[in-house]
PDB file of C-alpha atoms in Angstrom:
ATOM      1  CA  MET A   1      73.263  30.079  24.982  1.00  0.00           C
ATOM      2  CA  GLU A   2      72.514  33.809  24.407  1.00  0.00           C
ATOM      3  CA  LYS A   3      68.963  34.845  24.856  1.00  0.00           C
ATOM      4  CA  LYS A   4      67.760  35.705  21.831  1.00  0.00           C
ATOM      5  CA  LEU A   5      67.659  39.992  21.609  1.00  0.00           C
ATOM      6  CA  ALA A   6      64.474  41.752  20.214  1.00  0.00           C
ATOM      7  CA  ILE A   7      62.996  45.526  20.115  1.00  0.00           C
ATOM      8  CA  VAL A   8      59.428  46.619  20.023  1.00  0.00           C
ATOM      9  CA  THR A   9      58.816  50.307  19.186  1.00  0.00           C
ATOM     10  CA  GLY A  10      56.064  52.042  20.461  1.00  0.00           C
ATOM     11  CA  ALA A  11      56.491  49.667  23.627  1.00  0.00           C
ATOM     12  CA  ASN A  12      55.367  51.188  26.295  1.00  0.00           C
ATOM     13  CA  SER A  13      51.035  50.881  26.240  1.00  0.00           C
ATOM     14  CA  GLY A  14      48.915  48.838  24.481  1.00  0.00           C
ATOM     15  CA  MET A  15      49.704  46.300  21.529  1.00  0.00           C
ATOM     16  CA  GLY A  16      53.901  47.152  22.105  1.00  0.00           C
ATOM     17  CA  LEU A  17      53.879  46.408  25.530  1.00  0.00           C
ATOM     18  CA  ALA A  18      51.632  42.926  25.368  1.00  0.00           C
ATOM     19  CA  THR A  19      54.506  42.183  22.390  1.00  0.00           C
ATOM     20  CA  VAL A  20      57.078  42.961  25.183  1.00  0.00           C
ATOM     21  CA  ILE A  21      55.571  40.886  27.686  1.00  0.00           C
ATOM     22  CA  ALA A  22      54.946  38.166  24.946  1.00  0.00           C
ATOM     23  CA  LEU A  23      58.397  38.240  24.025  1.00  0.00           C
ATOM     24  CA  ALA A  24      59.664  37.949  26.993  1.00  0.00           C
ATOM     25  CA  LYS A  25      57.571  35.194  28.183  1.00  0.00           C
ATOM     26  CA  LYS A  26      59.623  33.189  25.669  1.00  0.00           C
ATOM     27  CA  GLY A  27      62.887  33.774  26.936  1.00  0.00           C
ATOM     28  CA  LEU A  28      64.115  36.799  24.641  1.00  0.00           C
ATOM     29  CA  HIS A  29      65.414  39.025  25.813  1.00  0.00           C
ATOM     30  CA  VAL A  30      63.545  42.624  24.536  1.00  0.00           C
ATOM     31  CA  ILE A  31      64.583  46.348  24.338  1.00  0.00           C
ATOM     32  CA  MET A  32      61.621  48.193  24.649  1.00  0.00           C
ATOM     33  CA  LEU A  33      61.711  51.584  22.333  1.00  0.00           C
ATOM     34  CA  CYS A  34      59.834  53.930  23.237  1.00  0.00           C
ATOM     35  CA  ARG A  35      59.811  57.929  23.187  1.00  0.00           C
ATOM     36  CA  ASN A  36      58.207  59.408  26.571  1.00  0.00           C
ATOM     37  CA  GLU A  37      61.099  57.872  29.975  1.00  0.00           C
ATOM     38  CA  GLU A  38      58.743  58.691  32.209  1.00  0.00           C
ATOM     39  CA  LYS A  39      55.871  56.112  30.704  1.00  0.00           C
ATOM     40  CA  GLY A  40      58.424  53.763  29.512  1.00  0.00           C
ATOM     41  CA  LYS A  41      60.338  53.013  33.167  1.00  0.00           C
ATOM     42  CA  ARG A  42      56.426  53.114  34.094  1.00  0.00           C
ATOM     43  CA  ALA A  43      55.759  50.276  31.184  1.00  0.00           C
ATOM     44  CA  LEU A  44      58.866  48.329  32.160  1.00  0.00           C
ATOM     45  CA  GLU A  45      58.376  47.731  35.757  1.00  0.00           C
ATOM     46  CA  LEU A  46      55.221  46.286  33.926  1.00  0.00           C
ATOM     47  CA  ALA A  47      56.219  44.035  31.735  1.00  0.00           C
ATOM     48  CA  LYS A  48      58.422  42.840  34.342  1.00  0.00           C
ATOM     49  CA  GLU A  49      56.190  42.228  36.349  1.00  0.00           C
ATOM     50  CA  GLU A  50      54.143  40.814  33.429  1.00  0.00           C
ATOM     51  CA  SER A  51      56.224  38.128  32.261  1.00  0.00           C
ATOM     52  CA  GLN A  52      58.164  37.609  35.323  1.00  0.00           C
ATOM     53  CA  SER A  53      61.218  38.280  33.426  1.00  0.00           C
ATOM     54  CA  SER A  54      64.303  40.832  34.330  1.00  0.00           C
ATOM     55  CA  SER A  55      65.842  40.535  30.849  1.00  0.00           C
ATOM     56  CA  ILE A  56      63.762  43.538  29.434  1.00  0.00           C
ATOM     57  CA  GLU A  57      65.405  47.094  29.276  1.00  0.00           C
ATOM     58  CA  LEU A  58      64.570  50.326  28.433  1.00  0.00           C
ATOM     59  CA  MET A  59      66.132  52.668  26.038  1.00  0.00           C
ATOM     60  CA  ILE A  60      64.437  55.993  24.251  1.00  0.00           C
ATOM     61  CA  GLY A  61      63.822  57.065  21.040  1.00  0.00           C
ATOM     62  CA  ASP A  62      62.321  59.044  19.107  1.00  0.00           C
ATOM     63  CA  LEU A  63      60.178  57.151  16.104  1.00  0.00           C
ATOM     64  CA  ALA A  64      59.794  61.338  15.017  1.00  0.00           C
ATOM     65  CA  SER A  65      63.625  62.571  14.902  1.00  0.00           C
ATOM     66  CA  MET A  66      65.922  61.361  12.805  1.00  0.00           C
ATOM     67  CA  GLU A  67      68.478  62.767  14.514  1.00  0.00           C
ATOM     68  CA  SER A  68      67.155  60.481  17.435  1.00  0.00           C
ATOM     69  CA  ILE A  69      66.687  57.361  15.457  1.00  0.00           C
ATOM     70  CA  HIS A  70      70.423  57.944  14.291  1.00  0.00           C
ATOM     71  CA  HIS A  71      70.982  58.648  17.805  1.00  0.00           C
ATOM     72  CA  PHE A  72      69.560  55.409  19.276  1.00  0.00           C
ATOM     73  CA  ALA A  73      70.707  53.322  17.011  1.00  0.00           C
ATOM     74  CA  GLU A  74      74.534  54.451  17.857  1.00  0.00           C
ATOM     75  CA  THR A  75      74.051  52.795  20.924  1.00  0.00           C
ATOM     76  CA  PHE A  76      72.445  50.325  19.699  1.00  0.00           C
ATOM     77  CA  LYS A  77      75.462  48.943  18.027  1.00  0.00           C
ATOM     78  CA  ALA A  78      77.497  50.704  20.875  1.00  0.00           C
ATOM     79  CA  ASN A  79      76.471  48.539  23.101  1.00  0.00           C
ATOM     80  CA  HIS A  80      75.325  44.902  20.487  1.00  0.00           C
ATOM     81  CA  ASP A  81      76.683  42.797  17.769  1.00  0.00           C
ATOM     82  CA  SER A  82      73.940  41.053  16.969  1.00  0.00           C
ATOM     83  CA  LEU A  83      69.969  41.473  16.425  1.00  0.00           C
ATOM     84  CA  ASP A  84      67.399  38.942  16.340  1.00  0.00           C
ATOM     85  CA  VAL A  85      63.754  40.725  15.754  1.00  0.00           C
ATOM     86  CA  LEU A  86      62.838  43.993  15.075  1.00  0.00           C
ATOM     87  CA  ILE A  87      59.040  44.533  15.458  1.00  0.00           C
ATOM     88  CA  ASN A  88      58.580  47.249  13.635  1.00  0.00           C
ATOM     89  CA  ASN A  89      54.941  48.680  15.933  1.00  0.00           C
ATOM     90  CA  ALA A  90      54.489  52.287  17.115  1.00  0.00           C
ATOM     91  CA  GLY A  91      51.762  53.691  15.332  1.00  0.00           C
ATOM     92  CA  VAL A  92      50.245  57.130  15.524  1.00  0.00           C
ATOM     93  CA  VAL A  93      46.796  58.751  14.017  1.00  0.00           C
ATOM     94  CA  THR A  94      46.215  62.373  14.227  1.00  0.00           C
ATOM     95  CA  LEU A  95      43.016  63.642  13.597  1.00  0.00           C
ATOM     96  CA  LYS A  96      44.800  67.323  12.460  1.00  0.00           C
ATOM     97  CA  ARG A  97      47.526  67.417  10.143  1.00  0.00           C
ATOM     98  CA  GLN A  98      50.692  67.881  12.581  1.00  0.00           C
ATOM     99  CA  GLU A  99      55.056  67.513  11.159  1.00  0.00           C
ATOM    100  CA  THR A 100      57.130  66.065  12.582  1.00  0.00           C
ATOM    101  CA  LYS A 101      60.760  67.625  13.670  1.00  0.00           C
ATOM    102  CA  ASP A 102      62.099  66.602  10.058  1.00  0.00           C
ATOM    103  CA  GLY A 103      59.192  68.265   8.477  1.00  0.00           C
ATOM    104  CA  PHE A 104      57.122  65.439   7.375  1.00  0.00           C
ATOM    105  CA  GLU A 105      53.061  64.384   8.053  1.00  0.00           C
ATOM    106  CA  SER A 106      52.873  62.794  11.015  1.00  0.00           C
ATOM    107  CA  MET A 107      51.039  59.460   9.537  1.00  0.00           C
ATOM    108  CA  LEU A 108      54.247  58.836   7.471  1.00  0.00           C
ATOM    109  CA  GLY A 109      56.518  60.088   9.290  1.00  0.00           C
ATOM    110  CA  VAL A 110      55.952  57.956  12.042  1.00  0.00           C
ATOM    111  CA  ASN A 111      54.622  55.077  11.096  1.00  0.00           C
ATOM    112  CA  HIS A 112      56.523  54.342   8.490  1.00  0.00           C
ATOM    113  CA  LEU A 113      59.666  56.808   7.460  1.00  0.00           C
ATOM    114  CA  GLY A 114      61.090  56.031  11.456  1.00  0.00           C
ATOM    115  CA  HIS A 115      60.731  52.792  11.226  1.00  0.00           C
ATOM    116  CA  PHE A 116      61.986  52.530   7.455  1.00  0.00           C
ATOM    117  CA  LEU A 117      65.653  54.909   8.638  1.00  0.00           C
ATOM    118  CA  LEU A 118      65.699  52.691  11.654  1.00  0.00           C
ATOM    119  CA  THR A 119      65.215  49.289   9.548  1.00  0.00           C
ATOM    120  CA  ASN A 120      67.893  50.117   7.384  1.00  0.00           C
ATOM    121  CA  LEU A 121      69.985  51.882  10.278  1.00  0.00           C
ATOM    122  CA  LEU A 122      69.926  48.265  11.805  1.00  0.00           C
ATOM    123  CA  ILE A 123      69.364  45.801   8.740  1.00  0.00           C
ATOM    124  CA  ASP A 124      73.721  44.829   9.413  1.00  0.00           C
ATOM    125  CA  GLU A 125      72.695  43.363  12.838  1.00  0.00           C
ATOM    126  CA  LEU A 126      69.889  41.951  11.718  1.00  0.00           C
ATOM    127  CA  LYS A 127      71.689  40.202   9.471  1.00  0.00           C
ATOM    128  CA  ARG A 128      74.581  39.117  11.783  1.00  0.00           C
ATOM    129  CA  SER A 129      71.555  37.028  13.561  1.00  0.00           C
ATOM    130  CA  ASP A 130      71.704  33.043  12.041  1.00  0.00           C
ATOM    131  CA  VAL A 131      67.838  33.996  11.736  1.00  0.00           C
ATOM    132  CA  GLY A 132      66.789  37.109  12.039  1.00  0.00           C
ATOM    133  CA  ARG A 133      63.655  38.164  11.609  1.00  0.00           C
ATOM    134  CA  ILE A 134      61.946  41.652  11.183  1.00  0.00           C
ATOM    135  CA  VAL A 135      57.625  42.333  11.528  1.00  0.00           C
ATOM    136  CA  ILE A 136      55.737  45.647  10.256  1.00  0.00           C
ATOM    137  CA  VAL A 137      52.503  46.392  12.413  1.00  0.00           C
ATOM    138  CA  SER A 138      50.294  47.658   8.614  1.00  0.00           C
ATOM    139  CA  SER A 139      46.166  46.775   8.886  1.00  0.00           C
ATOM    140  CA  GLY A 140      43.487  46.544   6.915  1.00  0.00           C
ATOM    141  CA  ALA A 141      43.454  50.603   6.123  1.00  0.00           C
ATOM    142  CA  HIS A 142      45.747  49.853   3.969  1.00  0.00           C
ATOM    143  CA  LYS A 143      43.123  48.449   0.954  1.00  0.00           C
ATOM    144  CA  TRP A 144      41.773  52.154   0.930  1.00  0.00           C
ATOM    145  CA  GLY A 145      45.802  53.865   0.809  1.00  0.00           C
ATOM    146  CA  LYS A 146      47.133  55.554  -2.248  1.00  0.00           C
ATOM    147  CA  PHE A 147      49.935  57.328  -2.332  1.00  0.00           C
ATOM    148  CA  ASN A 148      49.882  61.107  -4.471  1.00  0.00           C
ATOM    149  CA  PHE A 149      54.078  61.867  -4.758  1.00  0.00           C
ATOM    150  CA  ASP A 150      53.173  64.778  -5.657  1.00  0.00           C
ATOM    151  CA  ASP A 151      51.255  65.866  -2.519  1.00  0.00           C
ATOM    152  CA  PRO A 152      52.685  62.939   0.542  1.00  0.00           C
ATOM    153  CA  TYR A 153      52.860  64.845   3.537  1.00  0.00           C
ATOM    154  CA  PHE A 154      49.000  66.179   2.314  1.00  0.00           C
ATOM    155  CA  ARG A 155      49.268  69.783   2.375  1.00  0.00           C
ATOM    156  CA  LYS A 156      46.390  69.341   0.486  1.00  0.00           C
ATOM    157  CA  GLY A 157      43.008  68.106   1.588  1.00  0.00           C
ATOM    158  CA  PHE A 158      44.793  66.410   4.456  1.00  0.00           C
ATOM    159  CA  ASN A 159      42.330  63.277   5.806  1.00  0.00           C
ATOM    160  CA  VAL A 160      42.654  61.350   8.550  1.00  0.00           C
ATOM    161  CA  VAL A 161      41.376  58.585   6.777  1.00  0.00           C
ATOM    162  CA  LYS A 162      43.323  58.808   4.135  1.00  0.00           C
ATOM    163  CA  GLY A 163      46.445  59.669   5.722  1.00  0.00           C
ATOM    164  CA  TYR A 164      46.275  56.241   8.646  1.00  0.00           C
ATOM    165  CA  GLY A 165      45.700  54.578   5.184  1.00  0.00           C
ATOM    166  CA  ARG A 166      48.039  56.111   2.929  1.00  0.00           C
ATOM    167  CA  SER A 167      50.644  55.566   5.825  1.00  0.00           C
ATOM    168  CA  LYS A 168      49.531  51.428   6.638  1.00  0.00           C
ATOM    169  CA  LEU A 169      50.174  51.137   2.420  1.00  0.00           C
ATOM    170  CA  ALA A 170      53.793  52.447   2.727  1.00  0.00           C
ATOM    171  CA  ASN A 171      54.294  49.620   5.682  1.00  0.00           C
ATOM    172  CA  VAL A 172      52.910  47.621   3.445  1.00  0.00           C
ATOM    173  CA  TRP A 173      55.077  48.789   0.645  1.00  0.00           C
ATOM    174  CA  PHE A 174      58.321  48.681   2.830  1.00  0.00           C
ATOM    175  CA  MET A 175      57.763  45.146   3.808  1.00  0.00           C
ATOM    176  CA  LYS A 176      57.122  43.813  -0.145  1.00  0.00           C
ATOM    177  CA  GLY A 177      61.084  46.377  -0.998  1.00  0.00           C
ATOM    178  CA  LEU A 178      62.329  45.190   1.911  1.00  0.00           C
ATOM    179  CA  ALA A 179      61.894  41.834   1.299  1.00  0.00           C
ATOM    180  CA  LYS A 180      63.849  41.724  -2.738  1.00  0.00           C
ATOM    181  CA  ARG A 181      66.384  43.246  -0.878  1.00  0.00           C
ATOM    182  CA  LEU A 182      67.018  40.411   1.518  1.00  0.00           C
ATOM    183  CA  GLU A 183      66.932  37.733  -0.809  1.00  0.00           C
ATOM    184  CA  GLY A 184      69.584  35.563   0.324  1.00  0.00           C
ATOM    185  CA  THR A 185      70.360  36.594   3.116  1.00  0.00           C
ATOM    186  CA  SER A 186      69.185  35.073   7.126  1.00  0.00           C
ATOM    187  CA  VAL A 187      67.094  38.140   7.879  1.00  0.00           C
ATOM    188  CA  SER A 188      63.451  38.139   6.621  1.00  0.00           C
ATOM    189  CA  VAL A 189      60.288  40.846   6.658  1.00  0.00           C
ATOM    190  CA  ASN A 190      56.384  40.177   7.024  1.00  0.00           C
ATOM    191  CA  ALA A 191      54.052  42.479   7.504  1.00  0.00           C
ATOM    192  CA  LEU A 192      50.564  41.820   9.914  1.00  0.00           C
ATOM    193  CA  HIS A 193      47.290  43.148   9.730  1.00  0.00           C
ATOM    194  CA  PRO A 194      46.798  43.147  13.791  1.00  0.00           C
ATOM    195  CA  GLY A 195      42.952  43.251  13.786  1.00  0.00           C
ATOM    196  CA  ALA A 196      40.718  46.220  15.689  1.00  0.00           C
ATOM    197  CA  VAL A 197      43.071  46.403  18.999  1.00  0.00           C
ATOM    198  CA  ALA A 198      42.344  49.024  21.567  1.00  0.00           C
ATOM    199  CA  THR A 199      44.797  50.862  22.190  1.00  0.00           C
ATOM    200  CA  ASN A 200      46.495  54.570  22.398  1.00  0.00           C
ATOM    201  CA  ILE A 201      46.948  55.047  18.944  1.00  0.00           C
ATOM    202  CA  GLY A 202      44.321  57.778  18.926  1.00  0.00           C
ATOM    203  CA  VAL A 203      45.135  59.373  20.869  1.00  0.00           C
ATOM    204  CA  ASP A 204      47.451  62.941  20.469  1.00  0.00           C
ATOM    205  CA  ARG A 205      51.008  62.407  21.652  1.00  0.00           C
ATOM    206  CA  ASP A 206      51.300  65.429  23.532  1.00  0.00           C
ATOM    207  CA  THR A 207      48.236  66.600  24.277  1.00  0.00           C
ATOM    208  CA  GLY A 208      46.067  63.157  25.692  1.00  0.00           C
ATOM    209  CA  PHE A 209      43.536  64.648  23.580  1.00  0.00           C
ATOM    210  CA  GLY A 210      41.885  61.347  22.111  1.00  0.00           C
ATOM    211  CA  LYS A 211      41.399  59.534  25.838  1.00  0.00           C
ATOM    212  CA  ARG A 212      38.546  59.630  26.328  1.00  0.00           C
ATOM    213  CA  PHE A 213      37.308  58.522  22.689  1.00  0.00           C
ATOM    214  CA  ILE A 214      39.471  55.324  22.838  1.00  0.00           C
ATOM    215  CA  LYS A 215      38.072  54.146  25.755  1.00  0.00           C
ATOM    216  CA  LEU A 216      34.262  54.047  24.713  1.00  0.00           C
ATOM    217  CA  LEU A 217      35.660  52.141  21.511  1.00  0.00           C
ATOM    218  CA  VAL A 218      37.026  49.738  24.330  1.00  0.00           C
ATOM    219  CA  PRO A 219      34.435  47.036  24.527  1.00  0.00           C
ATOM    220  CA  PHE A 220      34.266  46.329  20.214  1.00  0.00           C
ATOM    221  CA  PHE A 221      37.934  45.995  20.735  1.00  0.00           C
ATOM    222  CA  ARG A 222      40.557  42.756  20.470  1.00  0.00           C
ATOM    223  CA  THR A 223      42.593  43.092  23.846  1.00  0.00           C
ATOM    224  CA  PRO A 224      46.169  44.154  22.734  1.00  0.00           C
ATOM    225  CA  GLU A 225      46.948  40.334  23.398  1.00  0.00           C
ATOM    226  CA  ARG A 226      45.156  39.611  20.956  1.00  0.00           C
ATOM    227  CA  GLY A 227      46.128  42.000  18.375  1.00  0.00           C
ATOM    228  CA  ALA A 228      50.005  41.056  19.800  1.00  0.00           C
ATOM    229  CA  ARG A 229      49.508  37.415  18.488  1.00  0.00           C
ATOM    230  CA  THR A 230      49.682  37.260  14.879  1.00  0.00           C
ATOM    231  CA  ALA A 231      53.136  40.135  15.645  1.00  0.00           C
ATOM    232  CA  VAL A 232      54.674  37.463  18.177  1.00  0.00           C
ATOM    233  CA  PHE A 233      54.026  34.129  16.330  1.00  0.00           C
ATOM    234  CA  LEU A 234      56.010  36.153  13.041  1.00  0.00           C
ATOM    235  CA  ALA A 235      58.738  36.951  15.437  1.00  0.00           C
ATOM    236  CA  THR A 236      59.669  33.772  17.185  1.00  0.00           C
ATOM    237  CA  SER A 237      57.466  30.477  15.090  1.00  0.00           C
ATOM    238  CA  GLU A 238      59.426  27.777  13.445  1.00  0.00           C
ATOM    239  CA  HIS A 239      56.539  27.644  10.808  1.00  0.00           C
ATOM    240  CA  VAL A 240      57.439  31.084   9.061  1.00  0.00           C
ATOM    241  CA  LYS A 241      61.491  30.890   9.467  1.00  0.00           C
ATOM    242  CA  THR A 242      61.700  30.896   5.979  1.00  0.00           C
ATOM    243  CA  VAL A 243      58.986  32.817   4.666  1.00  0.00           C
ATOM    244  CA  SER A 244      59.457  36.086   4.137  1.00  0.00           C
ATOM    245  CA  GLY A 245      57.154  39.194   1.601  1.00  0.00           C
ATOM    246  CA  SER A 246      53.732  37.759   3.569  1.00  0.00           C
ATOM    247  CA  TYR A 247      50.904  39.981   4.780  1.00  0.00           C
ATOM    248  CA  PHE A 248      49.302  37.918   7.479  1.00  0.00           C
ATOM    249  CA  TYR A 249      46.178  38.694   9.809  1.00  0.00           C
ATOM    250  CA  ASP A 250      45.203  36.083  12.412  1.00  0.00           C
ATOM    251  CA  GLU A 251      48.600  34.340  12.317  1.00  0.00           C
ATOM    252  CA  LYS A 252      47.255  33.173   8.138  1.00  0.00           C
ATOM    253  CA  ASP A 253      48.882  34.475   5.138  1.00  0.00           C
ATOM    254  CA  ALA A 254      45.737  37.070   4.021  1.00  0.00           C
ATOM    255  CA  PRO A 255      44.450  39.557   0.658  1.00  0.00           C
ATOM    256  CA  LEU A 256      46.895  42.389  -0.012  1.00  0.00           C
ATOM    257  CA  SER A 257      44.679  45.482  -2.636  1.00  0.00           C
ATOM    258  CA  LYS A 258      46.198  44.691  -5.785  1.00  0.00           C
ATOM    259  CA  LEU A 259      47.756  48.444  -5.164  1.00  0.00           C
ATOM    260  CA  ALA A 260      49.993  47.336  -2.299  1.00  0.00           C
ATOM    261  CA  GLN A 261      51.394  44.387  -4.521  1.00  0.00           C
ATOM    262  CA  ASN A 262      52.268  46.576  -7.595  1.00  0.00           C
ATOM    263  CA  ASP A 263      56.107  46.531  -7.542  1.00  0.00           C
ATOM    264  CA  GLU A 264      56.628  49.193 -10.031  1.00  0.00           C
ATOM    265  CA  LEU A 265      55.369  50.894  -7.872  1.00  0.00           C
ATOM    266  CA  VAL A 266      57.013  48.968  -4.462  1.00  0.00           C
ATOM    267  CA  GLU A 267      60.060  50.170  -6.449  1.00  0.00           C
ATOM    268  CA  ARG A 268      59.134  54.230  -7.132  1.00  0.00           C
ATOM    269  CA  PHE A 269      58.695  54.524  -3.427  1.00  0.00           C
ATOM    270  CA  TRP A 270      60.696  52.908  -2.252  1.00  0.00           C
ATOM    271  CA  HIS A 271      63.763  55.201  -3.677  1.00  0.00           C
ATOM    272  CA  TRP A 272      61.740  58.040  -2.437  1.00  0.00           C
ATOM    273  CA  SER A 273      61.559  56.579   1.048  1.00  0.00           C
ATOM    274  CA  GLU A 274      65.895  56.893   0.461  1.00  0.00           C
ATOM    275  CA  GLN A 275      65.571  60.449  -0.137  1.00  0.00           C
ATOM    276  CA  GLN A 276      63.445  61.749   2.332  1.00  0.00           C
ATOM    277  CA  VAL A 277      65.775  59.992   5.525  1.00  0.00           C
ATOM    278  CA  GLY A 278      68.766  60.858   3.435  1.00  0.00           C
ATOM    279  CA  LEU A 279      69.368  57.096   2.790  1.00  0.00           C
ATOM    280  CA  ASP A 280      69.589  57.495  -0.459  1.00  0.00           C
TER     281      ASP A 280
END
């Protein structure tokens, strides 16, 4: 039998790397989707060493660029007919307002819109799997998230806490909208809160600013391995094989905010997202 095939975004460090190692140990063939080739190569060697598996490969793609996402999807499709697991793990936190290459506010652009486009481009390959699974790493921060359709990219009054919460609410709305569209197919989608994990999420992607601050917080946070457990559970466990449209914490169903469960807003946000990435 062929190995099951998984893609993990943001796989070069932290929870993404821990997820890759855990999946490889379970016998899956894992594609590490990384933005930086040099960091990706180092992470690939570490993942192979830690997992004792050679079934791991590196592919380059930048979730802050729609052009790069399209290129990644085309390259993947040229080499693979189906996909069993997609783990949307990559995430950024920017202390100051930044924009992606396409003009999206960075946290909403990378944490949601990049993954929204990637997932939709790979949906046919996921449907060709006997049991396709999509896992979206959200956060308890969705509970303070609010969305302003008149200023979605925070051009006025940017605030890092509100911006991050907005991007994590977007993750849950995406999960809810996708679950509805996948009803009756072989593909499930669920979201999760990994807990407070010590990763590089708050470190500037280009300058490295914030690394010292993250090191100070490490003793108070979960390890990346602990944070990855629920993602790995949703990707592999028989217990959730038929579960879709749910939100998990510590491998258990967890409550969502009332706003996150608003079906009217879920639909409005889905159509807005399609327009932003050119899928409408």
